[in-house]
CSV table of N, CA, C and O in Angstrom, one decimal:
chain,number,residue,atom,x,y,z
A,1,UNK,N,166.7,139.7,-4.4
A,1,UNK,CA,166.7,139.8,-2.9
A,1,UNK,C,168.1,139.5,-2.4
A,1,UNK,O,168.6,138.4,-2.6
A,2,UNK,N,168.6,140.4,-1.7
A,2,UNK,CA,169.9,140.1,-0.5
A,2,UNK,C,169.5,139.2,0.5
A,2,UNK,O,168.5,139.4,1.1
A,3,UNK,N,170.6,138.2,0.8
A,3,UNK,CA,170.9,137.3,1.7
A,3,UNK,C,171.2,138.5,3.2
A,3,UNK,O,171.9,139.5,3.3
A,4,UNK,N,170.4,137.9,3.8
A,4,UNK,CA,170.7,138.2,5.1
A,4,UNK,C,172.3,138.9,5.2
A,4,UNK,O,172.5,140.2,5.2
A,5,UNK,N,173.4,137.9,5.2
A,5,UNK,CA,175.0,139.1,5.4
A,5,UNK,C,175.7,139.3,4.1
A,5,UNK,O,176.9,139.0,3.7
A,6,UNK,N,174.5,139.8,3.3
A,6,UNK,CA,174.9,141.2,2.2
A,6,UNK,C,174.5,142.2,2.5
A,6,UNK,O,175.4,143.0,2.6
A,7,UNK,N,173.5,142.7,2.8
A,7,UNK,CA,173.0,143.8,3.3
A,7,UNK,C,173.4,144.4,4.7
A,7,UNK,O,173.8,143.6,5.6
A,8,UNK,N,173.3,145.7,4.9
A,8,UNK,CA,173.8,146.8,6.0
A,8,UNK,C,172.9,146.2,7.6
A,8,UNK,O,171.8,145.6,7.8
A,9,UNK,N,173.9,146.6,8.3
A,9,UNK,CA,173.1,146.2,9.3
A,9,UNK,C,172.2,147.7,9.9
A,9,UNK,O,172.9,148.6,10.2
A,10,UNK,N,171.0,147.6,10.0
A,10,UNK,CA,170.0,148.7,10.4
A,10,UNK,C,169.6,148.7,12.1
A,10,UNK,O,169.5,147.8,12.9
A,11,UNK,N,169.4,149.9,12.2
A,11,UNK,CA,169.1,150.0,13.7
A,11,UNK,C,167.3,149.7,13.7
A,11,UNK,O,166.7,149.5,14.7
A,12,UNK,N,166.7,149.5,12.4
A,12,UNK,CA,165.5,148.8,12.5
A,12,UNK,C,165.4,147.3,13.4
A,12,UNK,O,164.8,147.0,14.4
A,13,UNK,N,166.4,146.6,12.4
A,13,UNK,CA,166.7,145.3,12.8
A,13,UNK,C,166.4,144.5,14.5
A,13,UNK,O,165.7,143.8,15.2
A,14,UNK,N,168.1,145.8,14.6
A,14,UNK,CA,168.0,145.6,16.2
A,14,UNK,C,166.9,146.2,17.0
A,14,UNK,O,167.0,146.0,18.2
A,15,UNK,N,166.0,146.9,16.6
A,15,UNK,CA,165.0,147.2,17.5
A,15,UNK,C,163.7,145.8,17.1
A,15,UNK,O,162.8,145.5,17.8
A,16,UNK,N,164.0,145.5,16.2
A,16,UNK,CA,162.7,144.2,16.0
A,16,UNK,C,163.4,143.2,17.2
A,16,UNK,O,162.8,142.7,18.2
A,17,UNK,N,164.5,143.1,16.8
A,17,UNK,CA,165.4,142.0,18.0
A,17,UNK,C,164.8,142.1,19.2
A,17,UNK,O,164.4,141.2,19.8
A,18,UNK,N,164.8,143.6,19.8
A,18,UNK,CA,164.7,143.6,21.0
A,18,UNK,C,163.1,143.4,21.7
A,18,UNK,O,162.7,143.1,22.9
A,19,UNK,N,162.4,143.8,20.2
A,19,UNK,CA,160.8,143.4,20.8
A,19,UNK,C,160.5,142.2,20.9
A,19,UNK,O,159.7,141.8,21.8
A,20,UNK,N,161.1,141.2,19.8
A,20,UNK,CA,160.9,140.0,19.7
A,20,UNK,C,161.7,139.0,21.0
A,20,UNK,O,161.7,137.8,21.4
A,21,UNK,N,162.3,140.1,21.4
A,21,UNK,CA,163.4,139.1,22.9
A,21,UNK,C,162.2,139.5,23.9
A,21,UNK,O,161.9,138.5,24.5
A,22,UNK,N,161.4,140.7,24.2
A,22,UNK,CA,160.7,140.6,24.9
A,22,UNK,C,158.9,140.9,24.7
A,22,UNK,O,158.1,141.7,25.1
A,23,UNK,N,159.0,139.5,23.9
A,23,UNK,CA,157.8,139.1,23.7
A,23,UNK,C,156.6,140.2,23.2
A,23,UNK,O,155.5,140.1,23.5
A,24,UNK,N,157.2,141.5,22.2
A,24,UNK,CA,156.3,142.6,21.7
A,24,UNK,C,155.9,142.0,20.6
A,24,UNK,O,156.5,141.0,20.2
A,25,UNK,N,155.1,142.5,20.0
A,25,UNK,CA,154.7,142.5,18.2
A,25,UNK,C,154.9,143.6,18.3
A,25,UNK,O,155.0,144.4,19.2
A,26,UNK,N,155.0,143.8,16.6
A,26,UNK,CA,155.9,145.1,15.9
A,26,UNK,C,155.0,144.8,14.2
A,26,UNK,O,155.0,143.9,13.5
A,27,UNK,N,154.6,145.9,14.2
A,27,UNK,CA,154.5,145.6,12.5
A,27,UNK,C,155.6,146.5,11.8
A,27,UNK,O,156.2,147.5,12.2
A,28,UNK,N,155.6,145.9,10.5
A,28,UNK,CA,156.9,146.8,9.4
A,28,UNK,C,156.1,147.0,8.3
A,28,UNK,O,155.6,146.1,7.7
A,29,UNK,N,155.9,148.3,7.8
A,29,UNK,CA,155.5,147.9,6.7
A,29,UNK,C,156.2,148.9,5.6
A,29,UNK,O,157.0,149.8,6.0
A,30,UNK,N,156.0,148.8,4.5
A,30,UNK,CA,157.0,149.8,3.4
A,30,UNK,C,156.6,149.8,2.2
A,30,UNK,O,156.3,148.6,2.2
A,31,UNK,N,156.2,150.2,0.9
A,31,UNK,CA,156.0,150.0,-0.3
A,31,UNK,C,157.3,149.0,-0.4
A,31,UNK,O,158.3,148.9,0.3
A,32,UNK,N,156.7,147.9,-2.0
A,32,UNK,CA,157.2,146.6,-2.6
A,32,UNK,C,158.7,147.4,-2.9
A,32,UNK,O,158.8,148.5,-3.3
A,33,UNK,N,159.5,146.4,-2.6
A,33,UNK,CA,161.0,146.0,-3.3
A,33,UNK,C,161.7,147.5,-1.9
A,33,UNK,O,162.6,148.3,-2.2
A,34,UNK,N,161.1,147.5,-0.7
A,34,UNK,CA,162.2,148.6,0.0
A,34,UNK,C,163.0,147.7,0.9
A,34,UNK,O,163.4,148.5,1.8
A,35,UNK,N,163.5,146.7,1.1
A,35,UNK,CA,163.5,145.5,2.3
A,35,UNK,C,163.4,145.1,3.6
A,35,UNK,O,164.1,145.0,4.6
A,36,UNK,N,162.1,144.8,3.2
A,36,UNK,CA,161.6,144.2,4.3
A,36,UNK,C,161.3,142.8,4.8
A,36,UNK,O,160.8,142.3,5.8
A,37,UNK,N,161.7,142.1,3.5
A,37,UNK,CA,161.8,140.7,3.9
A,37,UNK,C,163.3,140.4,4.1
A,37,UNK,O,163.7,139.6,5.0
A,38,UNK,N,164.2,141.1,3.3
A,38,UNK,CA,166.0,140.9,3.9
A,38,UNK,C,165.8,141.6,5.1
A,38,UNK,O,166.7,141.1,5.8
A,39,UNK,N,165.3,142.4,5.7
A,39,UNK,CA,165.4,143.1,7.0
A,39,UNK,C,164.9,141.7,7.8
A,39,UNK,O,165.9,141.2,8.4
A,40,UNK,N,163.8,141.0,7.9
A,40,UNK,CA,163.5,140.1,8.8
A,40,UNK,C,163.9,138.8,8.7
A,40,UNK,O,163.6,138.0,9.5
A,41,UNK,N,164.6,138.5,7.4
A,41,UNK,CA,165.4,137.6,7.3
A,41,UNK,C,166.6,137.7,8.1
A,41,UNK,O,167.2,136.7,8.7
A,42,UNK,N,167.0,139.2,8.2
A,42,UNK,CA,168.7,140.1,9.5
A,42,UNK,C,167.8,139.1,10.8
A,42,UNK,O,168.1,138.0,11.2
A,43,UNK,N,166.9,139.7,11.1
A,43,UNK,CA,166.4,139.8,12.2
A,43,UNK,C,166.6,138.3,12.8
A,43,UNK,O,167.3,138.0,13.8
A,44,UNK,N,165.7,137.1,11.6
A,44,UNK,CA,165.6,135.8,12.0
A,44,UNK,C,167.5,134.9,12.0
A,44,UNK,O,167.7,133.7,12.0
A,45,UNK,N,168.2,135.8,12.0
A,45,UNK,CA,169.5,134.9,11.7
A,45,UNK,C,170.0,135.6,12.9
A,45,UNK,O,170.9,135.1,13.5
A,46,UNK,N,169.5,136.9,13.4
A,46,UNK,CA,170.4,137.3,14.6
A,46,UNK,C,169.4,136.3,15.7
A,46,UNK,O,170.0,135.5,16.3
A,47,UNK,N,168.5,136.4,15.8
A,47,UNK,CA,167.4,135.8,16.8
A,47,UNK,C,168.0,134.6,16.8
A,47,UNK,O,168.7,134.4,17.8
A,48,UNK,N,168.0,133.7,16.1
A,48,UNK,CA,168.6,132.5,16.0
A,48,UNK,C,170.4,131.9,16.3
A,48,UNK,O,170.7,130.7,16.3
A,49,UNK,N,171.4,133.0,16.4
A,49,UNK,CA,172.5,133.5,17.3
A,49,UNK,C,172.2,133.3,18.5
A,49,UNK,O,172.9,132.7,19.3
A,50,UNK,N,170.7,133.9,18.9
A,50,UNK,CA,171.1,134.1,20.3
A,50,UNK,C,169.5,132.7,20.9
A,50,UNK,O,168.6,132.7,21.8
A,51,UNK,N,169.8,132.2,20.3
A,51,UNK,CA,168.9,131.2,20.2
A,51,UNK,C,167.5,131.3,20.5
A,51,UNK,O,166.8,130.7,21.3
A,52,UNK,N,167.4,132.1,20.0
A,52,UNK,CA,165.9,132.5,20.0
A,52,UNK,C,165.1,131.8,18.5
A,52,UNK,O,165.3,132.3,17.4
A,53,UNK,N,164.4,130.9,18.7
A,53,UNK,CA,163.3,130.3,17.6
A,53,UNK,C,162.6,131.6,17.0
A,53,UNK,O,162.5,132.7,17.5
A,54,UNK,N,162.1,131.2,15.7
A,54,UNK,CA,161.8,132.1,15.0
A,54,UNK,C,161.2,131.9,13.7
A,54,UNK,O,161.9,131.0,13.2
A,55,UNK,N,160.1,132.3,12.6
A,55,UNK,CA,159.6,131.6,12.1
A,55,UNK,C,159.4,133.1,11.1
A,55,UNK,O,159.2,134.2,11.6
A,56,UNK,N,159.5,132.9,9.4
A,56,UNK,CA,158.8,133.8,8.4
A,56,UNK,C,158.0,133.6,8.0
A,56,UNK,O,158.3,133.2,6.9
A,57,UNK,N,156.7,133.5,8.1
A,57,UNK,CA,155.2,133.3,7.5
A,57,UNK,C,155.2,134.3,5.8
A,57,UNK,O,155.1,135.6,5.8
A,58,UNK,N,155.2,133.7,4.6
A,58,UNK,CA,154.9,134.3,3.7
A,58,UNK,C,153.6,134.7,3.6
A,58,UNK,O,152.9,133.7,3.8
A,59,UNK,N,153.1,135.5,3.4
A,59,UNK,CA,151.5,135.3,2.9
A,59,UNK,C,151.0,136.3,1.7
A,59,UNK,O,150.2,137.1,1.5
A,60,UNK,N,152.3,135.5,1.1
A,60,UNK,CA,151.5,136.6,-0.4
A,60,UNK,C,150.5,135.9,-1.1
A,60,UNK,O,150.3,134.7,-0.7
A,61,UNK,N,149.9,136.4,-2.0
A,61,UNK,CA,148.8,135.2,-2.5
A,61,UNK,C,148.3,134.3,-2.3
A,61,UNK,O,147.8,133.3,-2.9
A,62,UNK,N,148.2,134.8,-0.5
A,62,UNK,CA,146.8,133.7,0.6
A,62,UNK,C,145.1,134.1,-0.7
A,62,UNK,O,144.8,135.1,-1.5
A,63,UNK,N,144.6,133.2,-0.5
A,63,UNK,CA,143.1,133.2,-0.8
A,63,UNK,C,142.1,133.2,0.0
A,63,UNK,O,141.1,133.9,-0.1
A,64,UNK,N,142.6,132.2,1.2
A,64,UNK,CA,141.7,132.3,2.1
A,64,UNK,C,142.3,132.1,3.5
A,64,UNK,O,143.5,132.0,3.7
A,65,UNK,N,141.3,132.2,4.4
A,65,UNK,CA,142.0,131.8,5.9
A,65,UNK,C,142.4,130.5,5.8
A,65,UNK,O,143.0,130.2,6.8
A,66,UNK,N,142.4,129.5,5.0
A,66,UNK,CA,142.7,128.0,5.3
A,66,UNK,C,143.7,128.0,4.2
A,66,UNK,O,144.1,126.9,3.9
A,67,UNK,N,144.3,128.9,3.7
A,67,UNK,CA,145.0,129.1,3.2
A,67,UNK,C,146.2,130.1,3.9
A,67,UNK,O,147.4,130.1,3.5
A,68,UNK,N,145.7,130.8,5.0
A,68,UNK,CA,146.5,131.4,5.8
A,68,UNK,C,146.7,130.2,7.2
A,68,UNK,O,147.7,129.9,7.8
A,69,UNK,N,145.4,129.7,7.2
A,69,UNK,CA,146.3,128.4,8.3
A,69,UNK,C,147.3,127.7,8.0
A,69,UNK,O,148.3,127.3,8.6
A,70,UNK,N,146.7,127.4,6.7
A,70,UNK,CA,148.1,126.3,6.3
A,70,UNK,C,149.5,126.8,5.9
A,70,UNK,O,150.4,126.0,5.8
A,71,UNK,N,149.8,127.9,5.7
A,71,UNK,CA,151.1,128.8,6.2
A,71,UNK,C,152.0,128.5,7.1
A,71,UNK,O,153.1,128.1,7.2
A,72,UNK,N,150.7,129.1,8.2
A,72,UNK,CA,151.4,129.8,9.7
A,72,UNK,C,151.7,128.1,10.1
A,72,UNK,O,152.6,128.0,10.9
A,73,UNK,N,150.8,126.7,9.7
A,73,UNK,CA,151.0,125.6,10.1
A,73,UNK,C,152.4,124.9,9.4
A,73,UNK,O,153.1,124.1,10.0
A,74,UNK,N,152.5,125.2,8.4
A,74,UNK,CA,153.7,124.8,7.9
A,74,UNK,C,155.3,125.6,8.0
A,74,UNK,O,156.3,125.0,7.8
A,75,UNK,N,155.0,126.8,8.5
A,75,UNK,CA,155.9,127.7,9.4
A,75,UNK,C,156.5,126.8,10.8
A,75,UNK,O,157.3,125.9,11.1
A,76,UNK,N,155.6,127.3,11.5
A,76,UNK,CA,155.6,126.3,13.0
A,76,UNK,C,156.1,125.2,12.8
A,76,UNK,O,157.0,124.8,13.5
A,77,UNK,N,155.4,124.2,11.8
A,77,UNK,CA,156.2,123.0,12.2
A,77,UNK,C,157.6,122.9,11.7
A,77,UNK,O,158.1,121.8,11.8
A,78,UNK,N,158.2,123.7,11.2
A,78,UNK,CA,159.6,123.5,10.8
A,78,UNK,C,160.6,124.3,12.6
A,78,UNK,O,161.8,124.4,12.8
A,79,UNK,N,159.9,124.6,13.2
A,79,UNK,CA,160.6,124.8,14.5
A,79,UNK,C,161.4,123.8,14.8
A,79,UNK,O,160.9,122.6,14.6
A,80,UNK,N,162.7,123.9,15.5
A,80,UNK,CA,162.9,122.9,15.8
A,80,UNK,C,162.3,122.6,17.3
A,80,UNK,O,161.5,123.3,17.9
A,81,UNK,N,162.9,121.4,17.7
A,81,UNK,CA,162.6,121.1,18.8
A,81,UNK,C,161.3,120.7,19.2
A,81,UNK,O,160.7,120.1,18.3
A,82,UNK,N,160.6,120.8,20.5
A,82,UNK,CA,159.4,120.6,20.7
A,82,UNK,C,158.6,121.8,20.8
A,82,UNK,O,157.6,121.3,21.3
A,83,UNK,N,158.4,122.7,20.8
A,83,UNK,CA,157.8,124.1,20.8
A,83,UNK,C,156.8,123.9,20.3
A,83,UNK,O,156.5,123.1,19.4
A,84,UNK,N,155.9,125.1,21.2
A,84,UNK,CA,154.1,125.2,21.1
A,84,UNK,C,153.8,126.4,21.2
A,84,UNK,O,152.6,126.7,21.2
């Protein structure tokens, strides 16, 4: 997997940026190994430039929803600051 500033910068990216600046969801999806976790890794290091909080939820090999809670919970709390 590429680090964030090894890879090209994509006009995908900047359109996730811009949904994510104003408050859209967006899904990405692509068959395995096309990048799409270096693409939203671009995404979370530009968002975070422009100080925008930001969070990668893995969920590969969830089992269950308490397994997807404890993700999205362990995501969130690495935010900084006080955010809810």
């Amino acid at each position: 997997m590429l680090a964030p500033e090894e890879s090209i910068d994509r006009i995908e990216g900047r359109r996730l940026l811009q949904l994510a600046a104003g408050g859209h969801n967006a899904v990405l999806h692509a068959p395995r190994r096309f990048g799409k976790t270096t693409l939203l890794k671009q995404v979370l290091q530009s968002a975070s430039e422009l100080d925008m909080p930001g969070v990668l939820v893995d969920l590969s090999d969830v089992l269950s929803v308490a397994d997807v809670a404890a993700r999205l919970e362990q995501a969130f709390r690495a935010l900084p600051g006080n955010i809810q």
